[in-house]
GROMACS .gro file of N, CA and C in nm:
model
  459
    1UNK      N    1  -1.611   1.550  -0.089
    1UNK     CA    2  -1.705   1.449  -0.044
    1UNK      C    3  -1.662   1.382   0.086
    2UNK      N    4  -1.557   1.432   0.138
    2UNK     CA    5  -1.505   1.383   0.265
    2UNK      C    6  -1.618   1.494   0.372
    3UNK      N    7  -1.681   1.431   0.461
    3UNK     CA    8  -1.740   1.477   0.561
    3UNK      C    9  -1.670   1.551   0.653
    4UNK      N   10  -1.698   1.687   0.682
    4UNK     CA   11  -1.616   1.748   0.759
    4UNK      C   12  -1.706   1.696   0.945
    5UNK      N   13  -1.573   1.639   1.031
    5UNK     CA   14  -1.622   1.592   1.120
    5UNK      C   15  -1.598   1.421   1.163
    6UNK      N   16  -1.583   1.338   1.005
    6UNK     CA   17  -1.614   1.237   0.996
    6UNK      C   18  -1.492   1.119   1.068
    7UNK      N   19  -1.544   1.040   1.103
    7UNK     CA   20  -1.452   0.980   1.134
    7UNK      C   21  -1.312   0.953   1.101
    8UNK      N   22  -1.329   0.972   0.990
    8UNK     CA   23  -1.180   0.942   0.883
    8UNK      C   24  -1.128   1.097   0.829
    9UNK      N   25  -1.173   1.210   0.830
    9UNK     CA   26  -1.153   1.326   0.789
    9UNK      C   27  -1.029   1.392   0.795
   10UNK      N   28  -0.945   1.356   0.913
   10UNK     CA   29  -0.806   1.367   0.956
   10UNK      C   30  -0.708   1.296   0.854
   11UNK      N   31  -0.729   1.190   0.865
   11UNK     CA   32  -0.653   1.037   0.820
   11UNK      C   33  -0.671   1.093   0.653
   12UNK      N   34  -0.788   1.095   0.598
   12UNK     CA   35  -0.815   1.131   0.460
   12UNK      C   36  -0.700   1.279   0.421
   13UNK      N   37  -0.672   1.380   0.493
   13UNK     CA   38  -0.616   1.473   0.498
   13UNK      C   39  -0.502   1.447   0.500
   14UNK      N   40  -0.426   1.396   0.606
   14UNK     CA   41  -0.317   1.352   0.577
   14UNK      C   42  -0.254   1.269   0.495
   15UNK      N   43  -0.315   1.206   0.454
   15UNK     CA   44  -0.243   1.099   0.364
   15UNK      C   45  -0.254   1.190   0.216
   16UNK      N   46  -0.387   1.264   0.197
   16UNK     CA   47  -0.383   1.352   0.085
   16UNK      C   48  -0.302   1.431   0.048
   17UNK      N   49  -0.237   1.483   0.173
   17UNK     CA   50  -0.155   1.602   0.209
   17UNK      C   51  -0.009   1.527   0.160
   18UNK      N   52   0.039   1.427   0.208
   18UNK     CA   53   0.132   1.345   0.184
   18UNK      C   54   0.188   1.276   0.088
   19UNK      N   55   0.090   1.331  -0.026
   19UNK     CA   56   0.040   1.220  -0.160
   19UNK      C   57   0.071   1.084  -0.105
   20UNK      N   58   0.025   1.000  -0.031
   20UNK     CA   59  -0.015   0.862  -0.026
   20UNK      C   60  -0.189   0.848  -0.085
   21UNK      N   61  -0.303   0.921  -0.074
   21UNK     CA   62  -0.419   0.901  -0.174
   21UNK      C   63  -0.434   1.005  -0.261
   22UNK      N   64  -0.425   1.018  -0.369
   22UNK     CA   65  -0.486   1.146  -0.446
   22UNK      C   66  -0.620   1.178  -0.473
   23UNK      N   67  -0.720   1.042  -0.438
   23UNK     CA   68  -0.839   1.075  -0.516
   23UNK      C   69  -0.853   1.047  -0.599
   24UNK      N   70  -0.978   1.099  -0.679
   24UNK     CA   71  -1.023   1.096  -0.850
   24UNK      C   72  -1.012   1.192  -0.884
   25UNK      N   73  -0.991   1.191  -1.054
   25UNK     CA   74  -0.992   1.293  -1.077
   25UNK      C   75  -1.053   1.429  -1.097
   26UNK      N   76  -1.192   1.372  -1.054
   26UNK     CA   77  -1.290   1.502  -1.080
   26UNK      C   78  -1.258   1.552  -0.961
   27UNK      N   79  -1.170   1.534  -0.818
   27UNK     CA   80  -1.183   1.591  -0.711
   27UNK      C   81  -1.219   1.480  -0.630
   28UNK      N   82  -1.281   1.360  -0.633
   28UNK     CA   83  -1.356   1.319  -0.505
   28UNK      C   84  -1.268   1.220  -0.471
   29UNK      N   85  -1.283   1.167  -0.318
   29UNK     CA   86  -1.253   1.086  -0.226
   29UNK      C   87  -1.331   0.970  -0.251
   30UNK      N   88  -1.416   0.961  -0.241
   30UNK     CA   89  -1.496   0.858  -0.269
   30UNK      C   90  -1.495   0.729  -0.127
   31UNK      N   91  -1.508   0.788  -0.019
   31UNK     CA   92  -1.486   0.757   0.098
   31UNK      C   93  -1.579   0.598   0.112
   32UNK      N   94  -1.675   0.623   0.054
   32UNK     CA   95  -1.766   0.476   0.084
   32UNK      C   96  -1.753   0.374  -0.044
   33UNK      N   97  -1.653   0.404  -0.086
   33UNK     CA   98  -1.649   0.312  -0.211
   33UNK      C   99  -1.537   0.205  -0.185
   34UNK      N  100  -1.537   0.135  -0.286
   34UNK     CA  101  -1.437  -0.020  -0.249
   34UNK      C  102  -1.304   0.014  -0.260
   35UNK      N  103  -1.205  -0.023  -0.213
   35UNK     CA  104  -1.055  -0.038  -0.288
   35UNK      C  105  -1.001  -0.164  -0.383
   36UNK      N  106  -0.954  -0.103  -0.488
   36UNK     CA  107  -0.913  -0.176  -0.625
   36UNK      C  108  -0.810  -0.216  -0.580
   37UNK      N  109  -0.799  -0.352  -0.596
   37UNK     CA  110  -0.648  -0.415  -0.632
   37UNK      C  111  -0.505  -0.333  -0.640
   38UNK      N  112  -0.540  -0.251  -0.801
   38UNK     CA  113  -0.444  -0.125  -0.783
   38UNK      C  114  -0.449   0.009  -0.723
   39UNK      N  115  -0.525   0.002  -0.633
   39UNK     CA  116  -0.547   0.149  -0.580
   39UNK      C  117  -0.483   0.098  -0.436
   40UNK      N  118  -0.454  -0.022  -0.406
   40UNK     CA  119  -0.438  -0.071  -0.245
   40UNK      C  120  -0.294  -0.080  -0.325
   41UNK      N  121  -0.207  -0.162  -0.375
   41UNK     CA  122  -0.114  -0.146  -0.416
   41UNK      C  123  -0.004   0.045  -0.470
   42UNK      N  124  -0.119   0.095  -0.517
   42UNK     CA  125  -0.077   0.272  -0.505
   42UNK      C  126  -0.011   0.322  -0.352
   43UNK      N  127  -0.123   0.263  -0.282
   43UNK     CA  128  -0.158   0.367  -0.163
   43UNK      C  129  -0.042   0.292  -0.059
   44UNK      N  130   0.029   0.170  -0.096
   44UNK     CA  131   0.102   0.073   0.024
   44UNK      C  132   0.254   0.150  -0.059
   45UNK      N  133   0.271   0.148  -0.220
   45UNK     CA  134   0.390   0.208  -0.254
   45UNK      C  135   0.448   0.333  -0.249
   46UNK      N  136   0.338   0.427  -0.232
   46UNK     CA  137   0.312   0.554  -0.209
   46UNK      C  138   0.349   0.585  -0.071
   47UNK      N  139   0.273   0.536   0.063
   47UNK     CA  140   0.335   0.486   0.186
   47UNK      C  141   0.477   0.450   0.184
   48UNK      N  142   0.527   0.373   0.162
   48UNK     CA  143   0.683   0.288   0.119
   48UNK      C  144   0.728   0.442   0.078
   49UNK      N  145   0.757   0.531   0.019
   49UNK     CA  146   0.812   0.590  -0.064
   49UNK      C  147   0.800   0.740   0.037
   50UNK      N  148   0.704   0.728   0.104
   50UNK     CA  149   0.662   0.824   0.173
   50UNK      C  150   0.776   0.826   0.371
   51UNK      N  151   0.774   0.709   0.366
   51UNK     CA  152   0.870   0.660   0.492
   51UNK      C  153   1.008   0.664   0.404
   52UNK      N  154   1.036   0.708   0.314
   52UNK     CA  155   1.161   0.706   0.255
   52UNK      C  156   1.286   0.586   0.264
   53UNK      N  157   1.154   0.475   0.210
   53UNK     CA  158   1.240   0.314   0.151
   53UNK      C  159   1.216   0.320   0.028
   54UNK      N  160   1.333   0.281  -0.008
   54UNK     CA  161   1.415   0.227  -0.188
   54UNK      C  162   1.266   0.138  -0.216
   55UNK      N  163   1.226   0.171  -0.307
   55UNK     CA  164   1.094   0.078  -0.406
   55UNK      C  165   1.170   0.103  -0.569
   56UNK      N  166   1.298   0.059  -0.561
   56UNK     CA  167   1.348   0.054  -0.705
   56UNK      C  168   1.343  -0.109  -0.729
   57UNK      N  169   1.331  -0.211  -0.653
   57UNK     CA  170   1.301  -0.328  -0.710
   57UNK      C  171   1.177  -0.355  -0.789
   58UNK      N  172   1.058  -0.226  -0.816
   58UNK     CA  173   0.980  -0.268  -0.899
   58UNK      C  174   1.014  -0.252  -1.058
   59UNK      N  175   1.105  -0.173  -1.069
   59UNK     CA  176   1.160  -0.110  -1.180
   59UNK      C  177   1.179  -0.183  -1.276
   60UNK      N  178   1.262  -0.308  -1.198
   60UNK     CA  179   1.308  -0.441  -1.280
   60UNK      C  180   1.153  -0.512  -1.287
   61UNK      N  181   1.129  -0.530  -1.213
   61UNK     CA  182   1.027  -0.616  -1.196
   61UNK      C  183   0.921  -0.624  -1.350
   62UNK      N  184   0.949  -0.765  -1.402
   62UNK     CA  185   0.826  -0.790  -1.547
   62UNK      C  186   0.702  -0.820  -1.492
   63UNK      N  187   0.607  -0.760  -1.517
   63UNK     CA  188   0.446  -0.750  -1.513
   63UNK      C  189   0.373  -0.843  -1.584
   64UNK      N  190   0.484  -0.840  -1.720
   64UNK     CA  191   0.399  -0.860  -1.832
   64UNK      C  192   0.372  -0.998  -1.836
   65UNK      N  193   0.383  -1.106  -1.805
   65UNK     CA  194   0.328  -1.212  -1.788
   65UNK      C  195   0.168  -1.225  -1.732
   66UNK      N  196   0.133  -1.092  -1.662
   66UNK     CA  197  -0.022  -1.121  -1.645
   66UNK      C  198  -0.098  -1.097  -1.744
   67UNK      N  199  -0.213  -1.185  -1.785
   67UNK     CA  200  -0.286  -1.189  -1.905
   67UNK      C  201  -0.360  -1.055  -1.905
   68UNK      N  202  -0.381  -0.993  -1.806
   68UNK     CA  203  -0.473  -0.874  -1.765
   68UNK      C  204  -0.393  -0.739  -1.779
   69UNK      N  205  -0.253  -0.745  -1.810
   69UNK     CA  206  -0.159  -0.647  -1.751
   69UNK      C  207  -0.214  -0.515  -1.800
   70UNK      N  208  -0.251  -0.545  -1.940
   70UNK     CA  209  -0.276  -0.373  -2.048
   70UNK      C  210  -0.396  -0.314  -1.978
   71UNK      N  211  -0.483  -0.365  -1.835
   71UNK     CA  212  -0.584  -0.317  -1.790
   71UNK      C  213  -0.540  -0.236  -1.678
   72UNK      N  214  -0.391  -0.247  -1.677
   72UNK     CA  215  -0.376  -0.190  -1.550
   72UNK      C  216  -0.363  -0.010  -1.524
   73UNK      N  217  -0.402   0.032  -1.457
   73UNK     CA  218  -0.400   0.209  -1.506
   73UNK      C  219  -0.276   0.249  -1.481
   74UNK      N  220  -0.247   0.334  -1.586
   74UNK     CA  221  -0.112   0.404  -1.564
   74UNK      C  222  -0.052   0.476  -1.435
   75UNK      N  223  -0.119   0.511  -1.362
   75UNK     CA  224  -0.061   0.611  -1.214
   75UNK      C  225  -0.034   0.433  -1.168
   76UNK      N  226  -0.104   0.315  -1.138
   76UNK     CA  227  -0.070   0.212  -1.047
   76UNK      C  228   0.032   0.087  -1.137
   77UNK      N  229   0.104   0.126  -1.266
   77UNK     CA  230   0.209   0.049  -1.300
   77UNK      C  231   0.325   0.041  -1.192
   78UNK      N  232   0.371   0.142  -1.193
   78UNK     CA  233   0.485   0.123  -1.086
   78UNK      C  234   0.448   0.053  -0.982
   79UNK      N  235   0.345   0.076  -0.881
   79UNK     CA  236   0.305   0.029  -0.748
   79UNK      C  237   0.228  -0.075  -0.743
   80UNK      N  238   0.218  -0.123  -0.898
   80UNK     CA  239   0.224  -0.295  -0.913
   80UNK      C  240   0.331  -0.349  -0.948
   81UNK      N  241   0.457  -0.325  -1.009
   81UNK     CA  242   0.574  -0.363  -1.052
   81UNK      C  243   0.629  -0.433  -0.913
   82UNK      N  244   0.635  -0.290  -0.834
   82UNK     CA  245   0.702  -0.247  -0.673
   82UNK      C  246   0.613  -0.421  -0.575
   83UNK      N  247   0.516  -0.416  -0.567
   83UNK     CA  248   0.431  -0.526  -0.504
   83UNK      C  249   0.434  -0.637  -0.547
   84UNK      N  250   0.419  -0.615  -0.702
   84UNK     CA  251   0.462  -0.818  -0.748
   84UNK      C  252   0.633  -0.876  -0.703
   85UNK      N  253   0.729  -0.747  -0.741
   85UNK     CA  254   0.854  -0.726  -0.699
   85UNK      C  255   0.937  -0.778  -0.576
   86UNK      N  256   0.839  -0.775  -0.466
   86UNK     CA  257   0.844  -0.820  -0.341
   86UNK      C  258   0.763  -0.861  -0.263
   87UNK      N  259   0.645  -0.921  -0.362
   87UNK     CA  260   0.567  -1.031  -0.324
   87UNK      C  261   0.514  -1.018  -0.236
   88UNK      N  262   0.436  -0.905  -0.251
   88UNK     CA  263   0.300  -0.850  -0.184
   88UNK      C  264   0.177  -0.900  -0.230
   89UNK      N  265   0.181  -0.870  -0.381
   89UNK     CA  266   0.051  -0.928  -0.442
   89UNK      C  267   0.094  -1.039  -0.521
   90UNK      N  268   0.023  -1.124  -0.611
   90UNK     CA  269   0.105  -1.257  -0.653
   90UNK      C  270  -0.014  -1.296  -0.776
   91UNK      N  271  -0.096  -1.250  -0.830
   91UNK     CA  272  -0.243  -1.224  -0.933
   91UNK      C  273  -0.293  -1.358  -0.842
   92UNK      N  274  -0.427  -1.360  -0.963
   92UNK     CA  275  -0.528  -1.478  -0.964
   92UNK      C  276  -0.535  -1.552  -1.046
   93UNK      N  277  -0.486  -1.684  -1.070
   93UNK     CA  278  -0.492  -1.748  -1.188
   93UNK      C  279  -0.444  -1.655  -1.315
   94UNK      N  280  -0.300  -1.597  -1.313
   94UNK     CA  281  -0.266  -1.548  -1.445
   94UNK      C  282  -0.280  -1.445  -1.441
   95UNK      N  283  -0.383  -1.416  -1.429
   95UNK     CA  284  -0.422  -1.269  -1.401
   95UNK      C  285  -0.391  -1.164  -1.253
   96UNK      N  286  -0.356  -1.007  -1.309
   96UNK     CA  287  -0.365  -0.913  -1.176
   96UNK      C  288  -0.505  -0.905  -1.146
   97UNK      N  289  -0.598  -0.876  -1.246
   97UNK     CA  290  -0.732  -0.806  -1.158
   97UNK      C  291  -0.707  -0.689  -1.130
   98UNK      N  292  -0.651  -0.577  -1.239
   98UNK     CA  293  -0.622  -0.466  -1.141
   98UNK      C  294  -0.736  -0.378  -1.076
   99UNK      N  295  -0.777  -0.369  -1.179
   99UNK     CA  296  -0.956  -0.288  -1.163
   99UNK      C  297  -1.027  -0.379  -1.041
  100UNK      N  298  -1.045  -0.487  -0.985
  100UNK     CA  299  -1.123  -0.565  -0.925
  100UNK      C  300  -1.115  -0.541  -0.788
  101UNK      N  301  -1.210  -0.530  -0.696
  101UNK     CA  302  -1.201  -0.446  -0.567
  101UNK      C  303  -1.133  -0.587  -0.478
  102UNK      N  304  -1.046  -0.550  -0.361
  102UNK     CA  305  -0.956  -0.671  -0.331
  102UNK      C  306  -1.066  -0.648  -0.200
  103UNK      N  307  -1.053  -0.814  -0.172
  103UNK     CA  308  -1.151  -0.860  -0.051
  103UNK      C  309  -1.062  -0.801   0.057
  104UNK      N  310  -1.141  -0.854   0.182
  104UNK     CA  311  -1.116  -0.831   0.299
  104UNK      C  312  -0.958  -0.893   0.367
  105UNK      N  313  -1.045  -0.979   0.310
  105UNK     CA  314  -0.883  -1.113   0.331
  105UNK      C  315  -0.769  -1.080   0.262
  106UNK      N  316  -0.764  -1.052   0.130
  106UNK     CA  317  -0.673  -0.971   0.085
  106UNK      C  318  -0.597  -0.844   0.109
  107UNK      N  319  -0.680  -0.761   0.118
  107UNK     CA  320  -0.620  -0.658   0.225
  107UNK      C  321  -0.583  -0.720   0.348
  108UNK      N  322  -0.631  -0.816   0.417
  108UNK     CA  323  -0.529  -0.862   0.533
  108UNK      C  324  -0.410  -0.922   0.479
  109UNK      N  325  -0.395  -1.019   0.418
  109UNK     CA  326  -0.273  -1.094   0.406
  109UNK      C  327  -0.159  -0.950   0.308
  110UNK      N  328  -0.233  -0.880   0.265
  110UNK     CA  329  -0.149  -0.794   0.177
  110UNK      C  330  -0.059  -0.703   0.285
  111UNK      N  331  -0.118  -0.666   0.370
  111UNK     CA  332  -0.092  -0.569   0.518
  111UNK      C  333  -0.016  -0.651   0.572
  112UNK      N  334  -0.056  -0.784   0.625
  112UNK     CA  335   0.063  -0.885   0.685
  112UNK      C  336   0.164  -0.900   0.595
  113UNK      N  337   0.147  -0.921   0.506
  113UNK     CA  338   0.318  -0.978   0.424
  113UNK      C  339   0.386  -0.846   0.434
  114UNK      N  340   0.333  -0.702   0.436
  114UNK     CA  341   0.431  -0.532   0.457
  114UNK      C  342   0.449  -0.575   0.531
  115UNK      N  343   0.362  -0.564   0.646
  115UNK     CA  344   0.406  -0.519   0.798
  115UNK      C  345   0.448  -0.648   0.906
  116UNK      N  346   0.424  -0.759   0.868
  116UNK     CA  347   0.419  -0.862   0.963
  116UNK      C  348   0.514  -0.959   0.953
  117UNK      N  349   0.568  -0.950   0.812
  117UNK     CA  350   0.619  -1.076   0.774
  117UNK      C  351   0.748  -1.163   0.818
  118UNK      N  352   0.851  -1.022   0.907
  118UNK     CA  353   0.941  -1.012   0.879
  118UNK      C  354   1.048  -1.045   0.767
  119UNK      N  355   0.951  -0.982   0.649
  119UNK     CA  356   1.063  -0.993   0.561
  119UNK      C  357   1.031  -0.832   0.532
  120UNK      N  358   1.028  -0.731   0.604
  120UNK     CA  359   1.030  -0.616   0.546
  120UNK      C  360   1.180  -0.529   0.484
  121UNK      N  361   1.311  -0.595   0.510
  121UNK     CA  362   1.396  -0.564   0.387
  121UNK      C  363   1.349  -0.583   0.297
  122UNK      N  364   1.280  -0.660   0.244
  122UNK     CA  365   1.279  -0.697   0.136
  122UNK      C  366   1.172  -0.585   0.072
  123UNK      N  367   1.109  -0.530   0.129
  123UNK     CA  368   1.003  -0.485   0.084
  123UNK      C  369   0.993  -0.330   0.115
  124UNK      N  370   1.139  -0.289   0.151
  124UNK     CA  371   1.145  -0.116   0.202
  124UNK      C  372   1.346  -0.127   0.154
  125UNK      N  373   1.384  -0.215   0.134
  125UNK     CA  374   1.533  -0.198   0.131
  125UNK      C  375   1.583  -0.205   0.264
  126UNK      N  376   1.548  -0.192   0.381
  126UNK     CA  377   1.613  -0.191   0.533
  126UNK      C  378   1.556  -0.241   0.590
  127UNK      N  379   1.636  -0.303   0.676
  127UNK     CA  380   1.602  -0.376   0.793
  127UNK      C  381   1.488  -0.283   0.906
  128UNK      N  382   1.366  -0.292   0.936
  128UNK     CA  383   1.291  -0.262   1.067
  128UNK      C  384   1.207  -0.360   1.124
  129UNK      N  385   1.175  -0.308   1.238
  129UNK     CA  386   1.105  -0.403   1.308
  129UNK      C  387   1.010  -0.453   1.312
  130UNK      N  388   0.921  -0.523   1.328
  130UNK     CA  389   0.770  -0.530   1.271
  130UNK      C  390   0.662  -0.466   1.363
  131UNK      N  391   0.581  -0.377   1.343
  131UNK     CA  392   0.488  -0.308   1.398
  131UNK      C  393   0.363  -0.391   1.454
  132UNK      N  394   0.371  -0.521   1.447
  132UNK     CA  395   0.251  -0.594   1.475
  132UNK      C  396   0.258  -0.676   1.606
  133UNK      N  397   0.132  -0.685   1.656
  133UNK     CA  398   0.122  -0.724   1.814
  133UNK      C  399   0.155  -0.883   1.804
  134UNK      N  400   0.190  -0.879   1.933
  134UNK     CA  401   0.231  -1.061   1.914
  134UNK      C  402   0.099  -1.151   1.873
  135UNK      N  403   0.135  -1.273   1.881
  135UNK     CA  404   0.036  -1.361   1.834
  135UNK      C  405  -0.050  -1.407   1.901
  136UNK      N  406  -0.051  -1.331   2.051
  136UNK     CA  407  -0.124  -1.402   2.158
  136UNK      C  408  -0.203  -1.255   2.192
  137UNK      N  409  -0.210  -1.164   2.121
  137UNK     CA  410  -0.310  -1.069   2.139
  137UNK      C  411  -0.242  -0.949   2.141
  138UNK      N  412  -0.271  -0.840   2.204
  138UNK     CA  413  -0.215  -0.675   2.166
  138UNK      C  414  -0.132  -0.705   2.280
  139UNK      N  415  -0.026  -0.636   2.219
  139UNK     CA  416   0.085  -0.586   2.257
  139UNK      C  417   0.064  -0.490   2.345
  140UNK      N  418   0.144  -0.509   2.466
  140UNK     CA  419   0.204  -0.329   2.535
  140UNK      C  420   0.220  -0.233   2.413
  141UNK      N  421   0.200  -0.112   2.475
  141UNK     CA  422   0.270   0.013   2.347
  141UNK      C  423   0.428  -0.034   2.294
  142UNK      N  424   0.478  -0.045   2.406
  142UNK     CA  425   0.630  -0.062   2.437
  142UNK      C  426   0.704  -0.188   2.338
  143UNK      N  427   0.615  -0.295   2.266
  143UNK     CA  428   0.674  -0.356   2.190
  143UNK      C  429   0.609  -0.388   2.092
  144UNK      N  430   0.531  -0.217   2.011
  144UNK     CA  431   0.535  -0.213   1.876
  144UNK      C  432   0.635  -0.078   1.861
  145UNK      N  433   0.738  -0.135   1.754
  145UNK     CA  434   0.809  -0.067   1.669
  145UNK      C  435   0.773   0.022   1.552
  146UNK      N  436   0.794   0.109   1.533
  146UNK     CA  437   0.764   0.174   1.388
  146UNK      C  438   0.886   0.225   1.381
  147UNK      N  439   0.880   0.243   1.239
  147UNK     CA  440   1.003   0.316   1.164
  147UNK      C  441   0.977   0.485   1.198
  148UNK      N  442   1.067   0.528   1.220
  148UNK     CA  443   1.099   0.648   1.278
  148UNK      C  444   1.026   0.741   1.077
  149UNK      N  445   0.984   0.862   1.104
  149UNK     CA  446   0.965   0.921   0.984
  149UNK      C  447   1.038   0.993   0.941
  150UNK      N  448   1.110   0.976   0.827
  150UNK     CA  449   1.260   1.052   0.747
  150UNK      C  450   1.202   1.198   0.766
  151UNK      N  451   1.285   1.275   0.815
  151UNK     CA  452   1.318   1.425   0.810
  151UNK      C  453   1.272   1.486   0.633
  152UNK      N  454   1.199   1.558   0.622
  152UNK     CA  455   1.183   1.676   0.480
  152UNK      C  456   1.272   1.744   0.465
  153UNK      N  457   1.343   1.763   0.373
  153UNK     CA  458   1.398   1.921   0.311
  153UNK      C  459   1.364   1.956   0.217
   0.00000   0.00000   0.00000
């Protein structure tokens, strides 16, 4: 159901290719549909894991204090453990909401606290730099950082 051509068709590929999205399970992408709470949390730990940073602080990490927890789907336990862990996501009144499609704003502040916060030890195990443009508008190329991508064997 990914449009061959489409704007995103590349991006959808790679990340598929990478396991950072798997899809559904009948096969589809589901390209025009919302992102869940735990499906944005999958796809940021999956990423994390994919740049080859330690996400063993979700391991420890107790869940179970959210009133909602037994709703949460099994593939996105870990990559909610991993996110409450290092205080990416933080619920709603008690609750995760895992099923519940996360707003706009949420996906921003969720993206800023990874990438912006400078607290990304905390949230990859190592120290890097932050990839985000200064505060006074875009950056030169020259002073955004990214983490270099770990070598395969």
């Amino acid at each position: 159901d990914v449009a061959p051509g489409s704007y995103y068709e590349q991006a959808v590929a790679w990340a598929a290719e990478n396991n950072i999205v798997n899809g559904y399970t009948n096969g589809t992408f589901r390209p025009d549909s919302s992102i869940t709470r735990q499906q944005m949390a999958a796809v940021l730990y999956r990423y994390t894991q994919y740049m080859g940073y330690d996400v063993s602080v979700g391991e420890d990490t107790n869940i179970l204090s959210y009133g909602d927890v037994l709703e949460v789907s099994e593939y996105a336990y870990p990559a909610l453990q991993w996110a409450c862990g290092v205080g990416l996501v933080n619920g709603i009144d008690g609750n995760m909401v895992p099923a519940g499609n996360a707003t706009r704003a949420e996906d921003a502040a969720i993206l800023y606290r990874r990438l912006c916060s400078g607290r990304s030890a905390e949230y990859t195990g190592r120290a890097e730099q932050s990839i985000c443009c200064t505060r006074s508008g875009s950056a030169p190329a020259e002073h955004i950082s990214r983490p270099a991508r770990p070598s395969r064997s």
